[in-house]
CSV table of C-alpha atoms in Angstrom, one decimal:
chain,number,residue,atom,x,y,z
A,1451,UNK,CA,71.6,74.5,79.7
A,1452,UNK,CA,73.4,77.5,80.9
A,1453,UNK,CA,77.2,78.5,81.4
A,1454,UNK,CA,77.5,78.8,85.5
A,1455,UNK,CA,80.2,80.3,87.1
A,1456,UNK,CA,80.7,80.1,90.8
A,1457,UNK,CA,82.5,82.5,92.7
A,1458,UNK,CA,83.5,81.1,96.1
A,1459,UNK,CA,83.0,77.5,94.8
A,1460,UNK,CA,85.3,76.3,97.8
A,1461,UNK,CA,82.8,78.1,100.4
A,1462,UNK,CA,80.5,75.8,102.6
A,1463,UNK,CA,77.9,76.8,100.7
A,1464,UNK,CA,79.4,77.0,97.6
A,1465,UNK,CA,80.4,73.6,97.8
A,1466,UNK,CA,77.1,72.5,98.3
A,1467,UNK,CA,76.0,74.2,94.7
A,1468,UNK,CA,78.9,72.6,93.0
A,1469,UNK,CA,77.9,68.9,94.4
A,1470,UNK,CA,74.3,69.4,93.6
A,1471,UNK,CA,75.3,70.9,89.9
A,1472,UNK,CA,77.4,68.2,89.5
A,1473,UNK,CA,75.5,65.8,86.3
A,1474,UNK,CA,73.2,68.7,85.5
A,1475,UNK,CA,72.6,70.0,82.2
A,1476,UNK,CA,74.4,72.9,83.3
A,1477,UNK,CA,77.9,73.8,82.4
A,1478,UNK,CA,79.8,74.6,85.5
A,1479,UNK,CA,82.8,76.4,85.6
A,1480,UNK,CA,84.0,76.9,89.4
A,1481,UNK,CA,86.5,80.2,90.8
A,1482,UNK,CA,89.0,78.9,93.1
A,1483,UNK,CA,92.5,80.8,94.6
A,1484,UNK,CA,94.6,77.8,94.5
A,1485,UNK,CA,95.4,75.1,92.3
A,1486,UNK,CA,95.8,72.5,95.3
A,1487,UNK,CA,91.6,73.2,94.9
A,1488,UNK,CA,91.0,71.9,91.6
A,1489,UNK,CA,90.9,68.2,92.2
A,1490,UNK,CA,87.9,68.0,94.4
A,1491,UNK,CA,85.9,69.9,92.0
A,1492,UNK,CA,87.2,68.4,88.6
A,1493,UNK,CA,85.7,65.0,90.5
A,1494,UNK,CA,82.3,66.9,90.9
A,1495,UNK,CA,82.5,67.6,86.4
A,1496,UNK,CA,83.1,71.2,86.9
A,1497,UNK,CA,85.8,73.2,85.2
A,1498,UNK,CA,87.7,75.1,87.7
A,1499,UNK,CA,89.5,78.2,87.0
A,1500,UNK,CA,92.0,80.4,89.1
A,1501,UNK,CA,90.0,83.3,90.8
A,1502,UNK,CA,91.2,85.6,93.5
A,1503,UNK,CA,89.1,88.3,94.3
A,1504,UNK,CA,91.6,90.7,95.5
A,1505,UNK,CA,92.7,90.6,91.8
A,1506,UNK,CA,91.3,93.9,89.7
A,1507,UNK,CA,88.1,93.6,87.3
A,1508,UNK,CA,89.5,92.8,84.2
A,1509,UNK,CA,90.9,89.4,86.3
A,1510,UNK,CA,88.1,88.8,87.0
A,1511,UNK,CA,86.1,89.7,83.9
A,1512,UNK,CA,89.0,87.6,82.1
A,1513,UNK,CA,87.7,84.1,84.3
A,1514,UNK,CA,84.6,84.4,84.1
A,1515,UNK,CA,84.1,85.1,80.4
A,1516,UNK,CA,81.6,83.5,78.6
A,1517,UNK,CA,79.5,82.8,81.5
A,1518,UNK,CA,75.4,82.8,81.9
A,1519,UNK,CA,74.7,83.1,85.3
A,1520,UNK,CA,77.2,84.0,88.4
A,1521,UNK,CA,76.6,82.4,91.2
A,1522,UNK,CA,78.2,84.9,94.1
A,1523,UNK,CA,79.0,82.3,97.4
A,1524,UNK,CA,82.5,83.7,98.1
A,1525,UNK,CA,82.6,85.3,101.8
A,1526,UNK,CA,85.4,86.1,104.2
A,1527,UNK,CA,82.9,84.5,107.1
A,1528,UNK,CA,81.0,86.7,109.7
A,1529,UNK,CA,84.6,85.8,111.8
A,1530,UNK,CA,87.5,87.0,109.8
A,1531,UNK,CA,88.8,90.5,110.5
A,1532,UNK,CA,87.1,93.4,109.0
A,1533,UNK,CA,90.2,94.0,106.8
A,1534,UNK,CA,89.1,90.6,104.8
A,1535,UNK,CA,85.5,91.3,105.1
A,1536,UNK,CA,85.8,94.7,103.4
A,1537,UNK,CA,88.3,93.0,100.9
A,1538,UNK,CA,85.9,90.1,99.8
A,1539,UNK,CA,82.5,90.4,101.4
A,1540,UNK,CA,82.2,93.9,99.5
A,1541,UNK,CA,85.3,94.8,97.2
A,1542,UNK,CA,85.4,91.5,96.1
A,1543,UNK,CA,81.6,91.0,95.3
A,1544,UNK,CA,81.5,94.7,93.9
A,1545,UNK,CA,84.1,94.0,91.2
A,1546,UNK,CA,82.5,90.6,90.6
A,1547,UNK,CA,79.1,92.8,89.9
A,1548,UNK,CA,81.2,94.9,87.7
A,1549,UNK,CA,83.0,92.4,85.6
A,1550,UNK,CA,79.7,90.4,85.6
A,1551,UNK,CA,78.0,93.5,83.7
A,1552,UNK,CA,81.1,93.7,81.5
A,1553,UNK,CA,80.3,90.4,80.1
A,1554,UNK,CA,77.0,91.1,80.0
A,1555,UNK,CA,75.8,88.3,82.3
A,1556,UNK,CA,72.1,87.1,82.0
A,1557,UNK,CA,71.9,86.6,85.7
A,1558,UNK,CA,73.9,87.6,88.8
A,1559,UNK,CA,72.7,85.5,91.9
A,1560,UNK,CA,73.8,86.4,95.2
A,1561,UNK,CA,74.4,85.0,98.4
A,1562,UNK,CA,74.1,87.7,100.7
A,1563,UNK,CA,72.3,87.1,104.6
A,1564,UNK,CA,69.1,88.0,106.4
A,1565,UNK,CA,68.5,91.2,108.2
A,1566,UNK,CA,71.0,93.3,106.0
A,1567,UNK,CA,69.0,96.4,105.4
A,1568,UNK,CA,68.2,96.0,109.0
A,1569,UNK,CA,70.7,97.7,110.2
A,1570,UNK,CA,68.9,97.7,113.8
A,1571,UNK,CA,69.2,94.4,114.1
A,1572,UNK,CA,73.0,94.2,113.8
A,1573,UNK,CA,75.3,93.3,116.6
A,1574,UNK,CA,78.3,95.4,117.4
A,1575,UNK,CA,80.1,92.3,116.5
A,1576,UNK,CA,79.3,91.5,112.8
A,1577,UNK,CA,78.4,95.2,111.8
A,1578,UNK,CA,81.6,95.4,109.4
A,1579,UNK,CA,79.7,91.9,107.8
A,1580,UNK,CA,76.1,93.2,107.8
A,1581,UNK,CA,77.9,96.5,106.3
A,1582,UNK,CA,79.7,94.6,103.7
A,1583,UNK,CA,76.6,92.8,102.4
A,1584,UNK,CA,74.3,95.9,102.9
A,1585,UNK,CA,76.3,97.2,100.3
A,1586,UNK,CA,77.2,94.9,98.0
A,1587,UNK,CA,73.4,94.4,97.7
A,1588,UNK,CA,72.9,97.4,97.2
A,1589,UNK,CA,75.7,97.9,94.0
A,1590,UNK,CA,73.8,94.7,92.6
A,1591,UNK,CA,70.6,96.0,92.8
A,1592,UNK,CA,72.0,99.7,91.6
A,1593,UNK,CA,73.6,97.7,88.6
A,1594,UNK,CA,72.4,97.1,85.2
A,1595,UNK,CA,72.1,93.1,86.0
A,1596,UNK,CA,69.2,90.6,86.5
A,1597,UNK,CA,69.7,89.8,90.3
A,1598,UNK,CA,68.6,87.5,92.7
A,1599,UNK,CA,69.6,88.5,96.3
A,1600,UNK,CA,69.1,85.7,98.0
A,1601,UNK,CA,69.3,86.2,102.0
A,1602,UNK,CA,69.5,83.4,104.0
A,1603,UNK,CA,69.1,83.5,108.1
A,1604,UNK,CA,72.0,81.5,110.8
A,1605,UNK,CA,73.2,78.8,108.2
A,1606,UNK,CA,73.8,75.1,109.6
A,1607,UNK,CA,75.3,72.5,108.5
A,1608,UNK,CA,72.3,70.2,109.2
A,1609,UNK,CA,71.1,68.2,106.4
A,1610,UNK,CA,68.3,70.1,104.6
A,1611,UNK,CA,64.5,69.4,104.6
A,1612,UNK,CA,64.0,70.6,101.1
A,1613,UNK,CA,61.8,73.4,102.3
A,1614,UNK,CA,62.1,76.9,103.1
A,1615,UNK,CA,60.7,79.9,103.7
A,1616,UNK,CA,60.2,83.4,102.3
A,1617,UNK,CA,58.7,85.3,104.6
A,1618,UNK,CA,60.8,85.5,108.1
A,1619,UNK,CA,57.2,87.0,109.8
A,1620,UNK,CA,55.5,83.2,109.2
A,1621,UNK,CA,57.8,81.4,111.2
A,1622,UNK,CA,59.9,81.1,114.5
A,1623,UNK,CA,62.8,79.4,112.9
A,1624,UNK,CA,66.5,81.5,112.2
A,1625,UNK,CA,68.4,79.4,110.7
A,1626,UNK,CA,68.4,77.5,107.4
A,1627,UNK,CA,70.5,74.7,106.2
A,1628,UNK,CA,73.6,75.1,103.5
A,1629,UNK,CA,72.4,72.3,101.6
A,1630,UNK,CA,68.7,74.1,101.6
A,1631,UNK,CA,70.7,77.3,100.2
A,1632,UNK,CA,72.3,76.0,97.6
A,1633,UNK,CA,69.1,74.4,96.3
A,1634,UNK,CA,67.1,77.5,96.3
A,1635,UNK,CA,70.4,79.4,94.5
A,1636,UNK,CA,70.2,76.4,91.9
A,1637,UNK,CA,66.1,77.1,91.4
A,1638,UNK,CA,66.7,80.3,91.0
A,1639,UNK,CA,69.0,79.9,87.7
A,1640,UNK,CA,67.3,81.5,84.8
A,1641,UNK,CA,63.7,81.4,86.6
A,1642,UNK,CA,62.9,85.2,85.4
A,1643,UNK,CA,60.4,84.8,88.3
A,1644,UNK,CA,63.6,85.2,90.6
A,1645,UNK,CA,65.2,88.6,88.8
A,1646,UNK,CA,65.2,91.1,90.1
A,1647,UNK,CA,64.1,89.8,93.4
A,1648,UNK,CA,65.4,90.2,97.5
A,1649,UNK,CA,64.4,86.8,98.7
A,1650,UNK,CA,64.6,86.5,102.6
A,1651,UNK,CA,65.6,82.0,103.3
A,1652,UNK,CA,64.7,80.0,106.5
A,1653,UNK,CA,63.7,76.7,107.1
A,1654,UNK,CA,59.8,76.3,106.1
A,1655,UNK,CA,57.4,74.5,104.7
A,1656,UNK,CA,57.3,75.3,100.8
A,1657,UNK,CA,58.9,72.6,98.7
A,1658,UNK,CA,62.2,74.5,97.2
A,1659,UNK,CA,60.9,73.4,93.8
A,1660,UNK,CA,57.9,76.1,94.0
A,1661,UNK,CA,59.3,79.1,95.4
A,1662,UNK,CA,60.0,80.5,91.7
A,1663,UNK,CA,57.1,78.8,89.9
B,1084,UNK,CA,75.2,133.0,104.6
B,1085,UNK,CA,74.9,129.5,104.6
B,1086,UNK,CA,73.9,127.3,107.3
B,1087,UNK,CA,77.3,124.9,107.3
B,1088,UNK,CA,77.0,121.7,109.2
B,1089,UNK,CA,80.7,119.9,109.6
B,1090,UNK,CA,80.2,115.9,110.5
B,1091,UNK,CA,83.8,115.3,111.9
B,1092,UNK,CA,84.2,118.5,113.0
B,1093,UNK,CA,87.1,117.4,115.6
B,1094,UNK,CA,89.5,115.4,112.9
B,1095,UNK,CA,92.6,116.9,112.1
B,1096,UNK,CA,90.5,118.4,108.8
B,1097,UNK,CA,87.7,119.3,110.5
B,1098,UNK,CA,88.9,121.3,112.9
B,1099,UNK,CA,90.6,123.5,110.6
B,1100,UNK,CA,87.6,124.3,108.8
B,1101,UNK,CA,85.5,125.2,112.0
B,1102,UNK,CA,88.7,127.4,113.0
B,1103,UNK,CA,88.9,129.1,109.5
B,1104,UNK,CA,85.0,129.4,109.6
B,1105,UNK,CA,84.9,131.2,112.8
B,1106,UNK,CA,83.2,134.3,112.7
B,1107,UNK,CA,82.7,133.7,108.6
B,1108,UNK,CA,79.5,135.1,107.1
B,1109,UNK,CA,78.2,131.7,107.7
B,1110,UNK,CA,76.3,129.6,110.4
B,1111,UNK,CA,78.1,127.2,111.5
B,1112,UNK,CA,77.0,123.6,113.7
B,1113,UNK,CA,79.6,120.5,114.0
B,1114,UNK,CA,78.7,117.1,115.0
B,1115,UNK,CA,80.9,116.1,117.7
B,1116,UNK,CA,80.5,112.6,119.8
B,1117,UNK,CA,81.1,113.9,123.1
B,1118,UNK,CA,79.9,116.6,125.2
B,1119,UNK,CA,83.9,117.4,126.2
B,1120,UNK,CA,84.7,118.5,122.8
B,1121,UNK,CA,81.8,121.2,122.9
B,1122,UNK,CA,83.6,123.9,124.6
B,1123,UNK,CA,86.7,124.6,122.0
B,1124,UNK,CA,84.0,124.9,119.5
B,1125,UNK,CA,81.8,126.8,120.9
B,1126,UNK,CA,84.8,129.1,121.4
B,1127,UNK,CA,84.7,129.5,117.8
B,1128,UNK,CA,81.2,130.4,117.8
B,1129,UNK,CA,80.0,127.2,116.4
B,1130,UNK,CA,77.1,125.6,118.0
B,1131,UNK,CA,77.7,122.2,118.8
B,1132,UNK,CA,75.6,118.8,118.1
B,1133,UNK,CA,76.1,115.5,119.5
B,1134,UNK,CA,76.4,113.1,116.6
B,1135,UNK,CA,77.6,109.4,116.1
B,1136,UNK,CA,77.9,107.9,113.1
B,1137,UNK,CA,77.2,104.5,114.6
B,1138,UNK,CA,73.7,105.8,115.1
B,1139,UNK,CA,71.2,105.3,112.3
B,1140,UNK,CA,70.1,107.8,109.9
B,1141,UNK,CA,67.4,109.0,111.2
B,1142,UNK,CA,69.3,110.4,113.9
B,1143,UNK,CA,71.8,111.8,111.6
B,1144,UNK,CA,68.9,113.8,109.8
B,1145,UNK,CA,67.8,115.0,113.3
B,1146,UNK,CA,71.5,116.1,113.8
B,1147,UNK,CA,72.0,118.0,110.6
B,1148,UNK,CA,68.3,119.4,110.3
B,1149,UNK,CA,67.8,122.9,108.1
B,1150,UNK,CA,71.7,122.9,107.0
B,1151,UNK,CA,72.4,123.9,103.6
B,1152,UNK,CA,75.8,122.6,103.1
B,1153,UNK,CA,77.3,119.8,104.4
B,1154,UNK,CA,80.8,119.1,105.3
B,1155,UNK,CA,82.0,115.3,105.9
B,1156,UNK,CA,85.6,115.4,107.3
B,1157,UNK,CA,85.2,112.1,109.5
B,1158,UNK,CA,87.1,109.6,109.4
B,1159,UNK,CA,88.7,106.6,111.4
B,1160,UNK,CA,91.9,107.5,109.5
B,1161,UNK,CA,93.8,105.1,107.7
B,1162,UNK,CA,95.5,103.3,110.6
B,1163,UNK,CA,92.4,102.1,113.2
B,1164,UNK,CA,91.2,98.8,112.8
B,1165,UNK,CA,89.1,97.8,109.8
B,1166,UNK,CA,86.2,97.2,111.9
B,1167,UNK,CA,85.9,101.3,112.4
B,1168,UNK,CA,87.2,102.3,108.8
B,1169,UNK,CA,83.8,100.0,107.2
B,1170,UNK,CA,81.4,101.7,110.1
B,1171,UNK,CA,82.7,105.4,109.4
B,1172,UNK,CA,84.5,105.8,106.5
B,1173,UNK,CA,81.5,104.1,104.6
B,1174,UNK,CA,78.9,103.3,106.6
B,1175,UNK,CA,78.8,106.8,108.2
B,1176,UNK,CA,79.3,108.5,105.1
B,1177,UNK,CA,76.4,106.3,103.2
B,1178,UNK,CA,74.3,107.3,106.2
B,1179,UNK,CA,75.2,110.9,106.0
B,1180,UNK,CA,74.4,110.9,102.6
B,1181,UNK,CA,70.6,109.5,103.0
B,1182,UNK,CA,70.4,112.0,106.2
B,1183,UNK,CA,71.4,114.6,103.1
B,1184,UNK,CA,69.1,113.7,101.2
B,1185,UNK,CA,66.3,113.2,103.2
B,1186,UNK,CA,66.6,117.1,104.4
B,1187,UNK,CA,67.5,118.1,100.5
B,1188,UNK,CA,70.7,120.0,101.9
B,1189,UNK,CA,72.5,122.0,98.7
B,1190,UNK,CA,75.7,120.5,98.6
B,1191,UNK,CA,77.6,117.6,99.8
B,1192,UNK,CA,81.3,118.1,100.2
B,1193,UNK,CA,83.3,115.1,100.9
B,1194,UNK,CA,86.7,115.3,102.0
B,1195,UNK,CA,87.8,111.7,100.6
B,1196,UNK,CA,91.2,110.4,99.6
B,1197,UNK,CA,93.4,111.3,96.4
B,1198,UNK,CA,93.5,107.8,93.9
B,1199,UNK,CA,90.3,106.7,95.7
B,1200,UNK,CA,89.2,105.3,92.2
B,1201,UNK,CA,92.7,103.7,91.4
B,1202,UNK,CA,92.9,100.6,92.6
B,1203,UNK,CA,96.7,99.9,91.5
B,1204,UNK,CA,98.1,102.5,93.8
B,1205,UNK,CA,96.4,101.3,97.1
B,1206,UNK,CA,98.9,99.5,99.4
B,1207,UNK,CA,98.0,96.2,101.5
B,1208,UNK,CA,98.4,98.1,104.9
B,1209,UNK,CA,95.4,100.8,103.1
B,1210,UNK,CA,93.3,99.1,101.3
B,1211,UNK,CA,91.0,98.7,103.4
B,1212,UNK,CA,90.4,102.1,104.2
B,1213,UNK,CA,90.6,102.7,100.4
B,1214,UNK,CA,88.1,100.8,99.3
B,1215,UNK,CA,85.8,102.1,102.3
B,1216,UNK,CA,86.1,105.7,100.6
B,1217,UNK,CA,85.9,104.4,97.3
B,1218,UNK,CA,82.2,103.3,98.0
B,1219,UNK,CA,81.2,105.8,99.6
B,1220,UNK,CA,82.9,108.7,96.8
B,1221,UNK,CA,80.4,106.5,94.4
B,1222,UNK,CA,77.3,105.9,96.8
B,1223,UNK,CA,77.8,109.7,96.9
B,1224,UNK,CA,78.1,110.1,93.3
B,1225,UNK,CA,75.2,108.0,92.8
B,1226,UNK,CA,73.1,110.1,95.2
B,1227,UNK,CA,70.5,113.1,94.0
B,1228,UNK,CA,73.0,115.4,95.9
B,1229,UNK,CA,75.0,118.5,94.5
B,1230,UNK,CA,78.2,116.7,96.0
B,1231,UNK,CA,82.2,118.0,95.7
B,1232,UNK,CA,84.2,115.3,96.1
B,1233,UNK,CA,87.8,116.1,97.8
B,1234,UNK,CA,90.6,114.1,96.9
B,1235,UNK,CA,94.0,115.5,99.1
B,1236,UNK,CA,97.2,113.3,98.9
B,1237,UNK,CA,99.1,112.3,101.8
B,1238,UNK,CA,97.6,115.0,104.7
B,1239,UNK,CA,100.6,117.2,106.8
B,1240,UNK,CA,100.5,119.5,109.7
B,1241,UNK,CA,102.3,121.6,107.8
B,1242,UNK,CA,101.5,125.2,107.6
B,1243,UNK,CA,99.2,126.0,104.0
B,1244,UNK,CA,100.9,128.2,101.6
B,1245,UNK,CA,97.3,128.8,100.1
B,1246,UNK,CA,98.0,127.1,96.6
B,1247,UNK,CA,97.2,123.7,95.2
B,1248,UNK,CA,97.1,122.0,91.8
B,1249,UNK,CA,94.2,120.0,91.0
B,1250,UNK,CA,96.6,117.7,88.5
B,1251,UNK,CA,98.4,114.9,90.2
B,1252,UNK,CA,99.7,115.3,86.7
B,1253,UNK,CA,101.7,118.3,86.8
B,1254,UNK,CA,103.2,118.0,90.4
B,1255,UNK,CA,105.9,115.8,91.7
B,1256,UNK,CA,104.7,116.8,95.1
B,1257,UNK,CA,102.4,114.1,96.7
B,1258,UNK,CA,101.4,116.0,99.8
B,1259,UNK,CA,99.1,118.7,100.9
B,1260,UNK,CA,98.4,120.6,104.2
B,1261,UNK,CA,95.1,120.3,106.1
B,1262,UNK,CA,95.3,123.9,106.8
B,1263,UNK,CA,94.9,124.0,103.0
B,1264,UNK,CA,92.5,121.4,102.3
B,1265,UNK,CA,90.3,123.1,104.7
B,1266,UNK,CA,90.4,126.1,102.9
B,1267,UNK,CA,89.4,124.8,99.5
B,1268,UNK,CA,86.5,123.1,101.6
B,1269,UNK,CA,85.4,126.3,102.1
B,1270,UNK,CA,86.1,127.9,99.1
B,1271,UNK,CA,83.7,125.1,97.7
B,1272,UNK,CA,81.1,125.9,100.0
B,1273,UNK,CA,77.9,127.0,97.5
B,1274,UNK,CA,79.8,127.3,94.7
B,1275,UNK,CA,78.0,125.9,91.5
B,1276,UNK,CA,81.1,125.3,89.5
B,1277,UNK,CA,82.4,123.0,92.1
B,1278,UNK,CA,78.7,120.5,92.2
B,1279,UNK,CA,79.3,117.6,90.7
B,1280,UNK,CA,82.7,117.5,90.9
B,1281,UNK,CA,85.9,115.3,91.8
B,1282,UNK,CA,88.8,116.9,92.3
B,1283,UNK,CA,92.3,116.0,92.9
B,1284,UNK,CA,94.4,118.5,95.3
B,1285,UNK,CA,98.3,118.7,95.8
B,1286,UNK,CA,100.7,121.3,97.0
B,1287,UNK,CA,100.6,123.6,93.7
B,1288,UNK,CA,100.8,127.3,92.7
B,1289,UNK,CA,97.1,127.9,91.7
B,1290,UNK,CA,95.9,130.3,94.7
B,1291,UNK,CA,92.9,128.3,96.1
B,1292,UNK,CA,90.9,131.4,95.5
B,1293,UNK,CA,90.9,130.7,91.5
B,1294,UNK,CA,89.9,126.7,91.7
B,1295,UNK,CA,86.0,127.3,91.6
B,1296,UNK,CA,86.5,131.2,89.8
């Protein structure tokens, strides 16, 4: 049983890790901006608790005291403005990383997307994204924390096979479904298999349940 | 003599430094995007070199090849679009900063934003351009560079009068010339006592001459 703490709980794919964590042995605490939020997720068994990430560290160090493992989902989209990307996307994760070492997390897991140390492969329009995550990643992995960069490919909304995979160069797929995501992201809690690891996600043909075993 | 390279050589910074480094004891190159800028450079007896920092680094090691010292004076300033302030301010700085690496230049100096580490000071309208030179002041930082970090407040046209004050502390002014802040550029420019350094830099009454003595 671990203390989770998701930031970006009201994400699309953070709201498929707090469904899925919902009756688990885990203790789930949830980050959300507004109040008018809370319901939803107090239905699910999870504890939310007010979390903007424009707030400074000690905010956030303050909500997410006490926790295991954060789970890092929040994300202006690959469609806000840049202003918001740079705001959340990197600001936002990078005090996250910071208050998460403050607290002396066990494990920071983090939601971050394909191709982003690839810079090549970046389209003019969602540079300021790819840029964003390139280096929040790269703060994580700079950090004192035990990471798991997970980087999924074109997320759906499709309902998910159960199986991904790991290795973009095995497969003609680009895309991977939410619910898939949040799966892996829940594997990955305190598997020391996933630490300290940059884990490229499509939709595959290994059973979720054995990509960390 | 050192061999200068100035990446944003035709900002408002910039091209004081290339004016006051005209016929200097050092060789000096600036990266400029355009061929059309060449000429008003060259008529300072800079040789020019096309550079964009939405290019990848590899190109910008090719760019700043064999220079000792580099100067990074680019910016999008603080009132483009997001979008440009996350691909230059930080993205072409990070990039910069593995080009200087890669060719082990000497020195880094980075002419980056005063309260670029205080968070409480930024305004809405600015933070993103804040937090873009915030990064990159730390990816820098963080690099195996000799780097001088430059921190000006609020930038005039104003003509220099050739003293500053490196304590924000000390000074009710909150403004400094670019005519000035090109000058302790180069005043930096191989000096040991100014590696490894962040400094602050108002209007004051220290002659620039005495900030690296």
């Amino acid at each position: 049983m671990s203390n989770v703490f998701i930031i970006g709980a009201n994400g699309k794919v953070g709201r498929h890790v707090a469904k899925q964590l919902s009756g688990s042995v885990h203790d789930v605490r949830v980050g959300l901006r507004s109040p008018e939020q809370f319901a939803d997720f107090e239905a699910l068994g999870a504890t939310p608790v007010l979390l903007d990430l424009e707030q400074d560290v000690s905010s956030i160090t303050d909500a997410i005291n006490n926790s295991d493992v954060i789970i890092f989902t929040a994300g202006s989209g690959g469609h806000t403005g840049a202003d918001k990307t740079i705001l959340i996307d990197l600001d936002g994760a990078a005090k996250s990383i910071a208050a998460a070492e403050h607290i002396q997390a066990k494990q920071f897991i983090m939601v971050s997307a394909l191709n982003a140390d690839s810079p090549e492969t970046w389209s003019d329009s969602m540079k300021p994204y790819y840029v964003a995550k390139h280096y929040a990643d790269r703060l994580l992995r700079d950090s004192s924390l035990a990471y798991t960069i997970l980087r999924p490919g074109g997320l759906t909304d499709d309902t998910g096979t159960g199986a991904v995979t790991t290795d973009p160069a095995s497969t003609d797929k680009t895309t991977i479904a939410r619910e898939d995501v949040a799966r892996v992201v829940i594997a990955a809690i305190e598997q020391e298999s996933a630490y300290h690891q940059t884990i490229p996600l499509l939709e595959g043909t290994t059973p979720i349940a054995d990509i960390f075993a």
